[in-house]
mmCIF file of C-alpha atoms in Angstrom:
data_model
loop_
_atom_site.group_PDB
_atom_site.id
_atom_site.type_symbol
_atom_site.label_atom_id
_atom_site.label_comp_id
_atom_site.label_asym_id
_atom_site.label_seq_id
_atom_site.Cartn_x
_atom_site.Cartn_y
_atom_site.Cartn_z
ATOM 1 C CA MET U 831 65.412 -19.462 -5.006
ATOM 2 C CA PRO U 832 65.263 -17.345 -2.268
ATOM 3 C CA PRO U 833 62.708 -14.397 -3.576
ATOM 4 C CA GLU U 834 65.067 -11.700 -3.985
ATOM 5 C CA GLN U 835 67.659 -13.920 -6.280
ATOM 6 C CA LEU U 836 63.918 -14.642 -8.310
ATOM 7 C CA ILE U 837 63.550 -10.785 -7.734
ATOM 8 C CA LEU U 838 67.166 -9.829 -9.414
ATOM 9 C CA ALA U 839 66.346 -12.456 -12.126
ATOM 10 C CA ALA U 840 63.495 -11.026 -13.557
ATOM 11 C CA THR U 841 65.185 -8.320 -13.717
ATOM 12 C CA ALA U 842 67.611 -9.168 -16.095
ATOM 13 C CA ILE U 843 65.280 -11.058 -18.272
ATOM 14 C CA ARG U 844 62.989 -7.891 -18.611
ATOM 15 C CA PRO U 845 59.800 -9.815 -19.938
ATOM 16 C CA ARG U 846 57.264 -8.006 -21.473
ATOM 17 C CA ALA U 847 54.081 -8.884 -18.902
ATOM 18 C CA TYR U 848 54.706 -8.963 -15.290
ATOM 19 C CA ASN U 849 50.756 -10.950 -13.677
ATOM 20 C CA PHE U 850 50.990 -10.507 -10.060
ATOM 21 C CA SER U 851 48.458 -13.042 -7.719
ATOM 22 C CA LEU U 852 46.780 -12.545 -5.222
ATOM 23 C CA SER U 853 44.524 -14.977 -3.133
ATOM 24 C CA ILE U 854 42.192 -13.124 -2.587
ATOM 25 C CA SER U 855 40.029 -15.940 -1.054
ATOM 26 C CA ASP U 856 40.287 -19.100 0.370
ATOM 27 C CA ALA U 857 37.018 -19.457 1.159
ATOM 28 C CA CYS U 858 34.733 -21.312 -0.973
ATOM 29 C CA ASN U 859 31.110 -22.298 -1.445
ATOM 30 C CA MET U 860 32.371 -25.646 -3.862
ATOM 31 C CA ARG U 861 33.012 -28.788 -1.775
ATOM 32 C CA CYS U 862 35.137 -30.375 -5.362
ATOM 33 C CA ASP U 863 36.418 -34.042 -4.305
ATOM 34 C CA TYR U 864 39.713 -33.046 -6.292
ATOM 35 C CA CYS U 865 40.588 -29.981 -4.422
ATOM 36 C CA PHE U 866 43.979 -28.683 -3.847
ATOM 37 C CA ASN U 867 42.710 -26.812 -0.249
ATOM 38 C CA GLN U 868 41.803 -29.659 2.038
ATOM 39 C CA GLY U 869 42.167 -26.989 4.450
ATOM 40 C CA LYS U 870 40.030 -24.196 3.949
ATOM 41 C CA THR U 871 40.275 -21.331 6.656
ATOM 42 C CA GLY U 872 37.214 -19.351 4.780
ATOM 43 C CA ARG U 873 39.867 -15.907 4.731
ATOM 44 C CA LEU U 874 38.667 -13.448 2.626
ATOM 45 C CA MET U 875 41.467 -10.897 2.368
ATOM 46 C CA ASP U 876 40.758 -7.547 3.471
ATOM 47 C CA VAL U 877 40.974 -4.523 0.977
ATOM 48 C CA ASP U 878 44.452 -2.639 2.329
ATOM 49 C CA THR U 879 46.325 -6.154 2.735
ATOM 50 C CA ALA U 880 44.966 -6.617 -1.956
ATOM 51 C CA LEU U 881 46.493 -3.465 -2.005
ATOM 52 C CA SER U 882 49.394 -2.197 -0.255
ATOM 53 C CA PRO U 883 51.706 -4.740 -1.964
ATOM 54 C CA LEU U 884 50.400 -3.534 -5.309
ATOM 55 C CA GLU U 885 52.213 -0.058 -4.977
ATOM 56 C CA ARG U 886 55.083 -1.831 -4.229
ATOM 57 C CA LEU U 887 55.515 -4.257 -6.890
ATOM 58 C CA PHE U 888 54.892 -1.906 -9.925
ATOM 59 C CA GLY U 889 57.760 0.778 -8.375
ATOM 60 C CA ARG U 890 59.964 -2.992 -8.423
ATOM 61 C CA PHE U 891 58.820 -3.480 -11.892
ATOM 62 C CA PRO U 892 58.423 0.123 -14.038
ATOM 63 C CA ASP U 893 59.051 -1.734 -17.193
ATOM 64 C CA GLY U 894 56.558 -4.222 -18.411
ATOM 65 C CA GLU U 895 54.424 -3.533 -21.669
ATOM 66 C CA LYS U 896 51.630 -5.115 -19.964
ATOM 67 C CA TYR U 897 50.196 -5.750 -16.068
ATOM 68 C CA PHE U 898 48.222 -8.791 -15.103
ATOM 69 C CA ILE U 899 46.673 -9.218 -11.681
ATOM 70 C CA ASP U 900 45.054 -12.431 -10.591
ATOM 71 C CA LEU U 901 43.005 -12.272 -8.084
ATOM 72 C CA SER U 902 42.218 -16.359 -8.438
ATOM 73 C CA GLY U 903 43.339 -18.024 -5.637
ATOM 74 C CA LYS U 904 42.753 -21.022 -3.642
ATOM 75 C CA GLY U 905 39.017 -19.980 -3.018
ATOM 76 C CA GLU U 906 36.411 -19.049 -5.145
ATOM 77 C CA PRO U 907 37.367 -14.922 -6.085
ATOM 78 C CA LEU U 908 33.918 -13.853 -6.334
ATOM 79 C CA LEU U 909 33.262 -14.103 -2.591
ATOM 80 C CA ASN U 910 35.068 -11.312 -1.837
ATOM 81 C CA GLN U 911 33.646 -8.534 -4.231
ATOM 82 C CA LYS U 912 34.842 -5.608 -2.370
ATOM 83 C CA VAL U 913 38.440 -6.852 -2.701
ATOM 84 C CA ILE U 914 37.958 -7.207 -6.708
ATOM 85 C CA ASP U 915 36.195 -4.244 -6.973
ATOM 86 C CA ALA U 916 38.987 -2.017 -5.513
ATOM 87 C CA VAL U 917 41.788 -4.238 -7.850
ATOM 88 C CA ALA U 918 39.806 -2.833 -10.468
ATOM 89 C CA SER U 919 39.246 0.672 -9.040
ATOM 90 C CA PHE U 920 43.126 0.408 -9.022
ATOM 91 C CA ALA U 921 44.367 -1.339 -12.257
ATOM 92 C CA LYS U 922 42.663 1.236 -14.173
ATOM 93 C CA LYS U 923 44.576 4.286 -12.443
ATOM 94 C CA LYS U 924 47.190 2.713 -12.707
ATOM 95 C CA SER U 925 46.824 1.838 -16.445
ATOM 96 C CA ASP U 926 46.342 5.794 -16.770
ATOM 97 C CA GLU U 927 49.214 7.052 -14.715
ATOM 98 C CA LEU U 928 51.259 4.000 -16.869
ATOM 99 C CA ARG U 929 49.267 4.442 -19.839
ATOM 100 C CA LEU U 930 49.770 0.468 -20.715
ATOM 101 C CA GLU U 931 47.072 -2.819 -19.332
ATOM 102 C CA VAL U 932 47.049 -3.576 -15.951
ATOM 103 C CA LEU U 933 44.159 -6.332 -15.897
ATOM 104 C CA PRO U 934 42.446 -7.552 -12.811
ATOM 105 C CA THR U 935 41.905 -11.065 -13.811
ATOM 106 C CA LEU U 936 40.459 -14.461 -12.788
ATOM 107 C CA VAL U 937 39.107 -17.242 -12.581
ATOM 108 C CA SER U 938 36.039 -18.588 -11.072
ATOM 109 C CA ASN U 939 33.596 -21.561 -10.345
ATOM 110 C CA GLY U 940 30.759 -20.358 -11.931
ATOM 111 C CA LEU U 941 27.946 -20.229 -9.453
ATOM 112 C CA LEU U 942 27.700 -16.732 -9.153
ATOM 113 C CA LEU U 943 28.375 -16.277 -12.057
ATOM 114 C CA ASN U 944 25.187 -14.714 -13.065
ATOM 115 C CA LYS U 945 24.393 -12.115 -15.326
ATOM 116 C CA GLU U 946 24.487 -8.856 -13.064
ATOM 117 C CA ARG U 947 27.581 -9.842 -11.164
ATOM 118 C CA ALA U 948 28.983 -11.025 -14.855
ATOM 119 C CA LEU U 949 27.944 -7.480 -16.256
ATOM 120 C CA HIS U 950 29.698 -5.537 -12.873
ATOM 121 C CA LEU U 951 32.845 -7.124 -13.791
ATOM 122 C CA GLN U 952 33.234 -6.480 -17.578
ATOM 123 C CA GLU U 953 31.931 -2.708 -16.405
ATOM 124 C CA GLU U 954 34.566 -2.406 -14.313
ATOM 125 C CA GLY U 955 37.363 -4.342 -16.938
ATOM 126 C CA VAL U 956 37.831 -7.417 -15.170
ATOM 127 C CA LEU U 957 38.546 -10.418 -17.917
ATOM 128 C CA PHE U 958 37.446 -14.008 -16.053
ATOM 129 C CA GLY U 959 37.066 -17.252 -16.739
ATOM 130 C CA VAL U 960 35.346 -20.488 -15.608
ATOM 131 C CA SER U 961 36.468 -23.465 -14.541
ATOM 132 C CA LEU U 962 34.265 -26.453 -16.963
ATOM 133 C CA ASP U 963 35.408 -29.544 -15.594
ATOM 134 C CA GLY U 964 33.557 -32.218 -17.876
ATOM 135 C CA THR U 965 30.988 -33.232 -19.268
ATOM 136 C CA LYS U 966 27.887 -33.176 -16.687
ATOM 137 C CA GLU U 967 27.936 -36.263 -15.050
ATOM 138 C CA ILE U 968 31.543 -36.003 -14.397
ATOM 139 C CA ARG U 969 31.141 -32.855 -13.383
ATOM 140 C CA ASP U 970 28.506 -33.550 -10.965
ATOM 141 C CA ALA U 971 30.079 -36.402 -9.967
ATOM 142 C CA HIS U 972 33.458 -33.923 -8.608
ATOM 143 C CA ARG U 973 31.983 -30.769 -8.743
ATOM 144 C CA ARG U 974 29.797 -30.367 -6.036
ATOM 145 C CA ASN U 975 28.426 -27.444 -3.952
ATOM 146 C CA VAL U 976 28.498 -27.103 0.065
ATOM 147 C CA SER U 977 24.798 -29.242 -0.440
ATOM 148 C CA ASN U 978 26.716 -31.955 -1.860
ATOM 149 C CA ILE U 979 24.382 -31.784 -5.810
ATOM 150 C CA GLY U 980 25.695 -31.124 -8.964
ATOM 151 C CA THR U 981 26.789 -27.371 -10.173
ATOM 152 C CA TYR U 982 26.876 -28.390 -14.523
ATOM 153 C CA GLU U 983 23.640 -27.535 -15.029
ATOM 154 C CA ARG U 984 23.958 -24.552 -13.195
ATOM 155 C CA ILE U 985 27.561 -23.271 -14.088
ATOM 156 C CA ILE U 986 26.186 -23.746 -18.119
ATOM 157 C CA ALA U 987 22.838 -21.442 -17.168
ATOM 158 C CA ASN U 988 24.983 -18.842 -15.572
ATOM 159 C CA VAL U 989 27.813 -18.654 -18.543
ATOM 160 C CA ARG U 990 24.962 -19.218 -21.130
ATOM 161 C CA SER U 991 23.450 -15.300 -19.196
ATOM 162 C CA ILE U 992 26.414 -13.462 -20.163
ATOM 163 C CA PRO U 993 25.038 -11.332 -22.993
ATOM 164 C CA THR U 994 28.242 -10.725 -23.832
ATOM 165 C CA ARG U 995 31.183 -13.520 -23.967
ATOM 166 C CA ASP U 996 34.189 -12.802 -26.219
ATOM 167 C CA TYR U 997 36.654 -11.793 -23.271
ATOM 168 C CA VAL U 998 35.376 -14.975 -20.800
ATOM 169 C CA GLY U 999 38.124 -17.001 -21.082
ATOM 170 C CA CYS U 1000 37.608 -21.348 -19.707
ATOM 171 C CA ALA U 1001 39.636 -22.791 -17.035
ATOM 172 C CA LEU U 1002 40.025 -26.873 -16.538
ATOM 173 C CA THR U 1003 41.356 -29.504 -14.168
ATOM 174 C CA PHE U 1004 41.671 -32.857 -15.614
ATOM 175 C CA GLY U 1005 41.154 -35.392 -13.039
ATOM 176 C CA VAL U 1006 40.885 -39.422 -13.645
ATOM 177 C CA ASP U 1007 38.226 -38.981 -15.880
ATOM 178 C CA PRO U 1008 38.535 -38.255 -19.208
ATOM 179 C CA TYR U 1009 36.092 -35.644 -21.185
ATOM 180 C CA PRO U 1010 35.290 -34.050 -24.468
ATOM 181 C CA LEU U 1011 36.722 -30.711 -24.474
ATOM 182 C CA LEU U 1012 35.565 -29.194 -27.655
ATOM 183 C CA ASP U 1013 32.165 -30.777 -26.969
ATOM 184 C CA ILE U 1014 32.314 -29.006 -23.714
ATOM 185 C CA LEU U 1015 33.459 -25.711 -24.287
ATOM 186 C CA LEU U 1016 30.933 -25.612 -28.495
ATOM 187 C CA GLU U 1017 27.622 -26.624 -26.478
ATOM 188 C CA LEU U 1018 28.369 -23.317 -24.783
ATOM 189 C CA ARG U 1019 28.084 -21.528 -28.526
#
């Protein structure tokens, strides 16, 4: 279906919430063997490129009750903190202007999500989640950093260092190795 028809269909449905997605990073600090973006270019979106379509999208879909701006993309979004901060600022201004929630969101692999960065995201109103794809054995076998070292311990330590985890989400990828999701989530308490 051409984009124009999708826009017409969306306006006919009149959704209550809109989710605008920006792929702000095509770079990653991990080398997962099941990555869907094997052709990473290392490019990062600049602030102007990120913000310019947002104003048009809000103009095109002014009737929402809530808006989400997903910054997850196809790389590690925390490699582009400048754009995250700019979108968070835009979202605050747009929230005030519309008197509605405009929430920037992202899912991180967790390597850069230390206590300070998590607090900064929370202060800026960015909802975030961490990709937790299996037990230590499964994760370390598949989700390795650029030095080919498993990442489980570091990411679990980063998540545990976040003082307030009330609004921290979790994303997962199911691969060929099954894992006990509930046990993994309980381990983070």
